[in-house]
Coordinates of C-alpha atoms in Angstrom, one line a residue:
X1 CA -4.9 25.9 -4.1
X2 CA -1.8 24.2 -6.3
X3 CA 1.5 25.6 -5.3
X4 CA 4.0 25.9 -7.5
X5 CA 8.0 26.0 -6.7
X6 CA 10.7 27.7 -9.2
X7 CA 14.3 27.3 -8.9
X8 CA 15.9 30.8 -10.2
X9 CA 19.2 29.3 -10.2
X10 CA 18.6 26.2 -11.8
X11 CA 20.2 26.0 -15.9
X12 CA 16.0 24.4 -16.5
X13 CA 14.3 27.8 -17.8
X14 CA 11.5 29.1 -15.1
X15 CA 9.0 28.7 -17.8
X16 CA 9.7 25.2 -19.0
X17 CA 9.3 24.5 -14.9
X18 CA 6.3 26.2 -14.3
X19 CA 4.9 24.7 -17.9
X20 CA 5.6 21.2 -16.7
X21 CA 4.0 22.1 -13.3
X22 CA 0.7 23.4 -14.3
X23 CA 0.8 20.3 -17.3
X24 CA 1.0 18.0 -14.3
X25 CA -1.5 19.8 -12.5
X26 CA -3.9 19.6 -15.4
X27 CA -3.5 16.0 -16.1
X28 CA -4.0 14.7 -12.7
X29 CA -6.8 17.0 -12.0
X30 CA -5.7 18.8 -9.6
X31 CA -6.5 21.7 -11.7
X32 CA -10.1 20.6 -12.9
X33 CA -11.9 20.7 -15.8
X34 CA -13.3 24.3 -15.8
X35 CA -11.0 25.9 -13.3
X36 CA -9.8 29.2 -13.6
X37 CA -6.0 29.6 -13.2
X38 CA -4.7 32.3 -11.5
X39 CA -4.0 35.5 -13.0
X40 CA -0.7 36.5 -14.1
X41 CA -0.4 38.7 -11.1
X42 CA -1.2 36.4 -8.5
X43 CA 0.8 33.8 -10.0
X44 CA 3.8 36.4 -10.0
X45 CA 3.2 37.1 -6.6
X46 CA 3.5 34.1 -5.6
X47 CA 6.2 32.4 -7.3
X48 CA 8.6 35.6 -7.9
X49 CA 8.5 35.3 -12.0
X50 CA 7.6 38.2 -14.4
X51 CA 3.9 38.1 -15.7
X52 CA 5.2 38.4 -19.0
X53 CA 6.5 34.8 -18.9
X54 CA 3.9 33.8 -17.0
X55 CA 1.9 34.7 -19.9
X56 CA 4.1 33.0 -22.5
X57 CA 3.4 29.7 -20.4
X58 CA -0.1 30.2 -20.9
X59 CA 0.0 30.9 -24.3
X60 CA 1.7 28.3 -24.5
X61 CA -1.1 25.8 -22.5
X62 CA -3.5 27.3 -24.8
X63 CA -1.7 26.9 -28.1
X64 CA -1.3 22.9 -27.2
X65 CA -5.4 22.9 -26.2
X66 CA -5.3 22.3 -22.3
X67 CA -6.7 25.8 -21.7
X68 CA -9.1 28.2 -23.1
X69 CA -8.6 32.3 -22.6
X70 CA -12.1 34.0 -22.0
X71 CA -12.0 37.7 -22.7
X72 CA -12.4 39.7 -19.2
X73 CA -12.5 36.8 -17.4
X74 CA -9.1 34.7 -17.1
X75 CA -7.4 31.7 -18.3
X76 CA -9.7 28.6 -17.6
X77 CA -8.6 24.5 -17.9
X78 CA -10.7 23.1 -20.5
X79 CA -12.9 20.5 -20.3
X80 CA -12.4 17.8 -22.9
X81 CA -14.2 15.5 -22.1
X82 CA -17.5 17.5 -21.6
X83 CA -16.2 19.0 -25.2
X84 CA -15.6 15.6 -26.8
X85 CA -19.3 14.5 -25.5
X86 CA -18.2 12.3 -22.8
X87 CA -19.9 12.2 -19.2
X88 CA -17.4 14.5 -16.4
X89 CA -19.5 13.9 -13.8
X90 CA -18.6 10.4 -12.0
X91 CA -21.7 10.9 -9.7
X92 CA -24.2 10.9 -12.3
X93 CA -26.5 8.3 -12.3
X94 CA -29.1 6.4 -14.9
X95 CA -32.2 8.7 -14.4
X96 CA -35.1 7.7 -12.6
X97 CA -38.0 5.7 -15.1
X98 CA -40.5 8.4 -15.1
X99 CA -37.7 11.4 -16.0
X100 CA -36.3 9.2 -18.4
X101 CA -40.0 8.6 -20.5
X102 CA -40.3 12.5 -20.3
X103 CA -36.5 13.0 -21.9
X104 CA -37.6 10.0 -24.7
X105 CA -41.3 11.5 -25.0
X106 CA -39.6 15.3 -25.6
X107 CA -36.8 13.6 -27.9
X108 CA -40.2 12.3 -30.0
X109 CA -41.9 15.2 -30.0
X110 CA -38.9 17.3 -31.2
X111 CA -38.2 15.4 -34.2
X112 CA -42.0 15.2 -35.0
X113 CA -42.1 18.7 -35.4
X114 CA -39.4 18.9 -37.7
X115 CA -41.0 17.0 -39.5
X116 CA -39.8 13.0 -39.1
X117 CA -42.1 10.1 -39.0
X118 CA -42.3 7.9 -36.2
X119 CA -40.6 5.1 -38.3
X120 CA -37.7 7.7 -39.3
X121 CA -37.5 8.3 -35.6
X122 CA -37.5 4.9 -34.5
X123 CA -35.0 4.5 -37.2
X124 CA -32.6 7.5 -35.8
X125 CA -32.5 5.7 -32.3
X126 CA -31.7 2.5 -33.6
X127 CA -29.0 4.2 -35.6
X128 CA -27.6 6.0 -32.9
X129 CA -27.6 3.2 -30.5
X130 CA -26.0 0.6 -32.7
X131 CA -23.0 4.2 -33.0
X132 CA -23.0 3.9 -29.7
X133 CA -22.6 0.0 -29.5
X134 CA -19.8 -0.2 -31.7
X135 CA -18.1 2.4 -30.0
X136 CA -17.8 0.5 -27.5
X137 CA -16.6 -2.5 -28.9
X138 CA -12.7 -1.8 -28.9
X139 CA -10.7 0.7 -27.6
X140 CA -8.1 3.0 -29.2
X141 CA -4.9 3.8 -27.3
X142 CA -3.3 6.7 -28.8
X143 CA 0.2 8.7 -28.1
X144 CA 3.0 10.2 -30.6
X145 CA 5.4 7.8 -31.7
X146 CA 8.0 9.6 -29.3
X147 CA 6.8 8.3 -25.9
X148 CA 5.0 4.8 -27.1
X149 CA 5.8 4.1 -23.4
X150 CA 3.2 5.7 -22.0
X151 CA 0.2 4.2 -24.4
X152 CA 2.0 1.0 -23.3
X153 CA 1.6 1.8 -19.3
X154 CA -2.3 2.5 -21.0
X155 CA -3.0 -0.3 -22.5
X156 CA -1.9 -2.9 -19.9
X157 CA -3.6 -0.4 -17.3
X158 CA -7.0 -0.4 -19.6
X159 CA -6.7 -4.3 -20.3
X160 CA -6.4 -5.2 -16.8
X161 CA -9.7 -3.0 -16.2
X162 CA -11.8 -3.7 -19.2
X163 CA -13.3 -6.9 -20.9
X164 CA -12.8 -5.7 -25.0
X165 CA -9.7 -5.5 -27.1
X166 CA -7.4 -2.8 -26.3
X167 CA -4.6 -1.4 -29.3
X168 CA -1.9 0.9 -28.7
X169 CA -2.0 3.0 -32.1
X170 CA 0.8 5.9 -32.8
X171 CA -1.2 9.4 -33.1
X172 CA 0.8 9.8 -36.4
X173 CA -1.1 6.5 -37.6
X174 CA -4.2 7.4 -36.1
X175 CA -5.7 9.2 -39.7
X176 CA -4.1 5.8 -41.5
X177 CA -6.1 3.4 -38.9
X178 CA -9.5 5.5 -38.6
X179 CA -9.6 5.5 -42.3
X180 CA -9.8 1.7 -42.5
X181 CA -13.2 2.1 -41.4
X182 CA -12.3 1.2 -37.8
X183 CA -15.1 1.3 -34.7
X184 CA -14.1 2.1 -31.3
X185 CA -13.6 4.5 -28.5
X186 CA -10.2 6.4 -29.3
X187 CA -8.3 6.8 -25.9
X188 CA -5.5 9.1 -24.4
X189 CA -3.8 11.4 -22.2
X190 CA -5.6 14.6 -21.8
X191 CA -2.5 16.2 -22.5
X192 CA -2.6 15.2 -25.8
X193 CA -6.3 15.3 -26.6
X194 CA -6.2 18.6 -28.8
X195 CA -4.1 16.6 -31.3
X196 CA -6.1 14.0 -31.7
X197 CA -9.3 16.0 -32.1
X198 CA -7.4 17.6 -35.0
X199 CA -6.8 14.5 -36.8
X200 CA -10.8 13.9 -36.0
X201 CA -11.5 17.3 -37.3
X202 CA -9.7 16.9 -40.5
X203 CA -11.5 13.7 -41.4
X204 CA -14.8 15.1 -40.6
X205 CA -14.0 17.8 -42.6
X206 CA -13.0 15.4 -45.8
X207 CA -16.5 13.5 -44.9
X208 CA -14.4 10.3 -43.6
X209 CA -15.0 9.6 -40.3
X210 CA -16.2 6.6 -39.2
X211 CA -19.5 7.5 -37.1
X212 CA -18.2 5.2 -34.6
X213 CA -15.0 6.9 -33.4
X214 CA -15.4 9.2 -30.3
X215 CA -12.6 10.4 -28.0
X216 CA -12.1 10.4 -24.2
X217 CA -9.3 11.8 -22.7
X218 CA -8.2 10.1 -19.3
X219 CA -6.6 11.8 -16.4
X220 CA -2.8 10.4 -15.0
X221 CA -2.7 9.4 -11.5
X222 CA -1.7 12.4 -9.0
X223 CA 1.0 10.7 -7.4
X224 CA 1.1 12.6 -3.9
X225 CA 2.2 10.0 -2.2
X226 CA 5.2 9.6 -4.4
X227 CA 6.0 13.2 -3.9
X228 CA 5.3 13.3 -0.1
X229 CA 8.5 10.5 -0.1
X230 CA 10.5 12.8 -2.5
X231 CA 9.9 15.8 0.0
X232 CA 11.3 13.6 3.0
X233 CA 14.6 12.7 1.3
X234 CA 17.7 13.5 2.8
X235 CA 19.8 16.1 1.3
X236 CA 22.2 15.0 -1.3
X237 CA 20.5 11.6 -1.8
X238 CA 20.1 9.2 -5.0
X239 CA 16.8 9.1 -6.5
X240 CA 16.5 6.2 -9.5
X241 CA 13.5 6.9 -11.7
X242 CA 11.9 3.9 -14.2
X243 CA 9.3 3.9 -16.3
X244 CA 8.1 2.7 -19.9
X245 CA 7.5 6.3 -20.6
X246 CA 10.2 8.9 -21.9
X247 CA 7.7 11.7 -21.8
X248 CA 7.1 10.8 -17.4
X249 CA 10.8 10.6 -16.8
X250 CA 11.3 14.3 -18.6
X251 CA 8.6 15.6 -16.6
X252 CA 9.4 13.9 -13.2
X253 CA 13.1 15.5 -13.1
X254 CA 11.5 19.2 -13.8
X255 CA 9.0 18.8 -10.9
X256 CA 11.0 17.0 -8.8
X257 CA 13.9 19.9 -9.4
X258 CA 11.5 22.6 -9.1
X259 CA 10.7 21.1 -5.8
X260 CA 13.9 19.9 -4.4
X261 CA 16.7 22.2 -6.8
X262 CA 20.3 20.4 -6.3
X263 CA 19.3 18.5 -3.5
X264 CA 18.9 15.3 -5.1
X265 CA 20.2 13.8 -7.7
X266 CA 18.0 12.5 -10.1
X267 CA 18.9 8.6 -12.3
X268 CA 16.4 8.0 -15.2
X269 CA 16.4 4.7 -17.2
X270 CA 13.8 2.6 -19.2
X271 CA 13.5 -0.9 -19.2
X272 CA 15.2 -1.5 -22.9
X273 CA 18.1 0.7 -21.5
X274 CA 19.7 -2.5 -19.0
X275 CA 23.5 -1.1 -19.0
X276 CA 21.4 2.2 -17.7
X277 CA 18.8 0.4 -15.2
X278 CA 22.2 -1.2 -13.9
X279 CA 23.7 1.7 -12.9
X280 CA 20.9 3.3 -11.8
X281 CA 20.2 0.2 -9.3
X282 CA 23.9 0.6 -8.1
X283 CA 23.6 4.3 -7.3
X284 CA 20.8 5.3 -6.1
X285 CA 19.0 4.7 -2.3
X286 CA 15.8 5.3 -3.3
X287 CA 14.3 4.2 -6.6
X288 CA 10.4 4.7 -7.8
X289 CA 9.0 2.7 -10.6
X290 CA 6.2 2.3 -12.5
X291 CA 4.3 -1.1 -12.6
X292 CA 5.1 -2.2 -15.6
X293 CA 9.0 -1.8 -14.6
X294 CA 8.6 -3.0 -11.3
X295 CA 9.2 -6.7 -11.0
X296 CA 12.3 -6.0 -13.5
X297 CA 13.8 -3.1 -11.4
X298 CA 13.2 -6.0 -8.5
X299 CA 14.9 -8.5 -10.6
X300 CA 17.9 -6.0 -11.2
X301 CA 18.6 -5.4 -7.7
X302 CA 18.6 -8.8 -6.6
X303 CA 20.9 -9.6 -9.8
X304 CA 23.6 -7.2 -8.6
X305 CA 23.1 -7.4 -4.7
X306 CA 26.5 -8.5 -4.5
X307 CA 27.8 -5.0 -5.6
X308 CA 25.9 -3.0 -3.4
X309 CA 26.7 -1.6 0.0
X310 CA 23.0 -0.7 0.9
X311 CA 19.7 -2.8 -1.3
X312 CA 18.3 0.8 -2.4
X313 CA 14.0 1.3 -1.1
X314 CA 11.7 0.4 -4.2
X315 CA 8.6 2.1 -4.3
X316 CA 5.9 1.0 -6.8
X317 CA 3.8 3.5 -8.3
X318 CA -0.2 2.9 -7.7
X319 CA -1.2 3.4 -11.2
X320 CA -0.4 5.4 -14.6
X321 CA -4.1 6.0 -15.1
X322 CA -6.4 7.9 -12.5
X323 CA -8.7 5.5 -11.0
X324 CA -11.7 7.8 -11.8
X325 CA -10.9 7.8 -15.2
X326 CA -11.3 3.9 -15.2
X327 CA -14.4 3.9 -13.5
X328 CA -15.5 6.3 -16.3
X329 CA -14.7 4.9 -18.9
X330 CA -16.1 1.6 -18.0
X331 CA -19.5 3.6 -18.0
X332 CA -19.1 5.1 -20.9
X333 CA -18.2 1.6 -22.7
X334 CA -21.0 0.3 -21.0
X335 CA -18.5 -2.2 -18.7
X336 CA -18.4 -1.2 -15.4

């Protein structure tokens, strides 16, 4: 079971910690798809906050599309990808010949009972795989303008996995792009899935989108090892923080507060911000970075050794995207 840590001292609202935690939780799965959260009680018993604002968070989760409510049951994580038609399940495997005739032969029959020929139907498959095909064909990184840098640690993530083109497109462009009769697989965090199945929905509903275009939402990497370090850190230490993405470091302080309160003190800075990154290097004893940032923090330190008592511990993060997300998404692009 997730634990979740509130500081009731701290000037960060206990609902804007326990949102972040439970986002976190979401998008590196370890909440899954289809999991019921606990109940306001439990959750109230557990953490010390009032159910009332417990429910407000989850009003909140629901209101930006990460969980459904089901009446007399409880508050349950959605799952996108199963919603946006995309295969959850990375065990799954091609069917064996014979089950796969009887699914075709079925798929035949139903059709020829509603009346299709066997050239409509032939014509129906061939339609639907060339959909598929093109899908598949380039792939559609998508984020709000605000935190570009985490469709950035996407993309390089994606192009190092996958063999097609891979653009970074902001979700406020994404009606503009689609509308130029684009093909492709449209990409992003789960976080922000609901908001891109709304630009989706609004063009289906004006009869314009492309056939082509299908969403899967990727899962961000867990980082427990990262955290199992930030646990171990000595009272009153230095933690430096880089990353491409804005919306990571936000996040990062509030779980890392909500786990460690004033203990640490927390250093952001992105790789455009050097007077920053400078003095983060100089201050801190520990510093975590992304990949994408980490041969420049590297670079940093070694350019200001000279000012520093101690060479502060770098610690690379494995990934941005979940591994398993890769792997699916390669399958569902037809790749891996």
């Amino acid at each position: 079971m997730v634990q979740f840590h509130i500081q009731p001292d701290s000037e960060i609202p206990a609902s804007t910690q326990l949102f972040n935690q439970i986002w976190f939780a979401i998008a590196s799965r370890q909440l899954q798809p289809g999991q019921r959260l606990p109940s306001t009680r439990q959750l109230a018993m557990q953490i010390g906050l009032h159910r009332n604002t417990i429910s407000k968070v989850y009003d909140r989760l629901e209101a930006v599309g990460l969980v459904a409510a089901q009446v007399g049951s409880g508050i349950y994580v959605r799952d996108l990808a199963q919603e946006s038609g995309a295969q959850t399940n990375p065990a799954n495997t091609t069917p064996p010949p014979t089950s796969a005739f009887k699914i075709i032969q079925q798929s035949l029959d139903d059709l020829m009972n509603l009346g299709y020929s066997l050239n409509q139907v032939r014509d129906l498959f061939t339609l639907e795989i060339d959909r598929r095909l093109k899908a598949g064909t380039e792939v559609l990184v998508t984020v709000p303008r605000h935190d570009l840098g985490a469709g950035e640690l996407m993309v390089q993530e994606l192009q190092q996995a996958l063999l097609i083109p891979v653009q970074l497109v902001p979700l406020e462009e994404l009606d503009v792009v689609l509308a130029q009769g684009r093909s492709g697989t449209v990409v992003t965090s789960r976080y922000f899935t609901s908001q891109v199945e709304t630009v989706l929905s609004q063009r289906s509903n004006a009869n314009a989108t492309p056939q082509s275009v299908r969403v899967i939402p990727l899962d961000i990497y867990n980082y427990t090892r990262e955290l199992q370090i930030i646990k171990t850190l000595p009272k009153d230490s230095n933690l430096g923080l880089v990353s491409l993405s804005s919306g990571t470091l936000d996040v990062a302080k509030i779980l890392i507060h909500s786990l460690r309160g004033e203990e640490l003190l927390i250093l952001t800075a992105q790789l455009q911000d050097t007077h920053k990154l400078r003095s983060l290097v100089r201050n801190s004893q520990t510093i975590i970075s992304d990949q994408a940032s980490f041969s420049t923090v590297k670079a940093t330190v070694l350019a200001t050794r000279e000012d520093l008592i101690r060479l502060p511990q770098i610690i690379c993060c494995e990934s941005y995207i979940d591994s398993q997300s890769i792997e699916l998404l390669k399958r569902e692009l037809g790749s891996g």
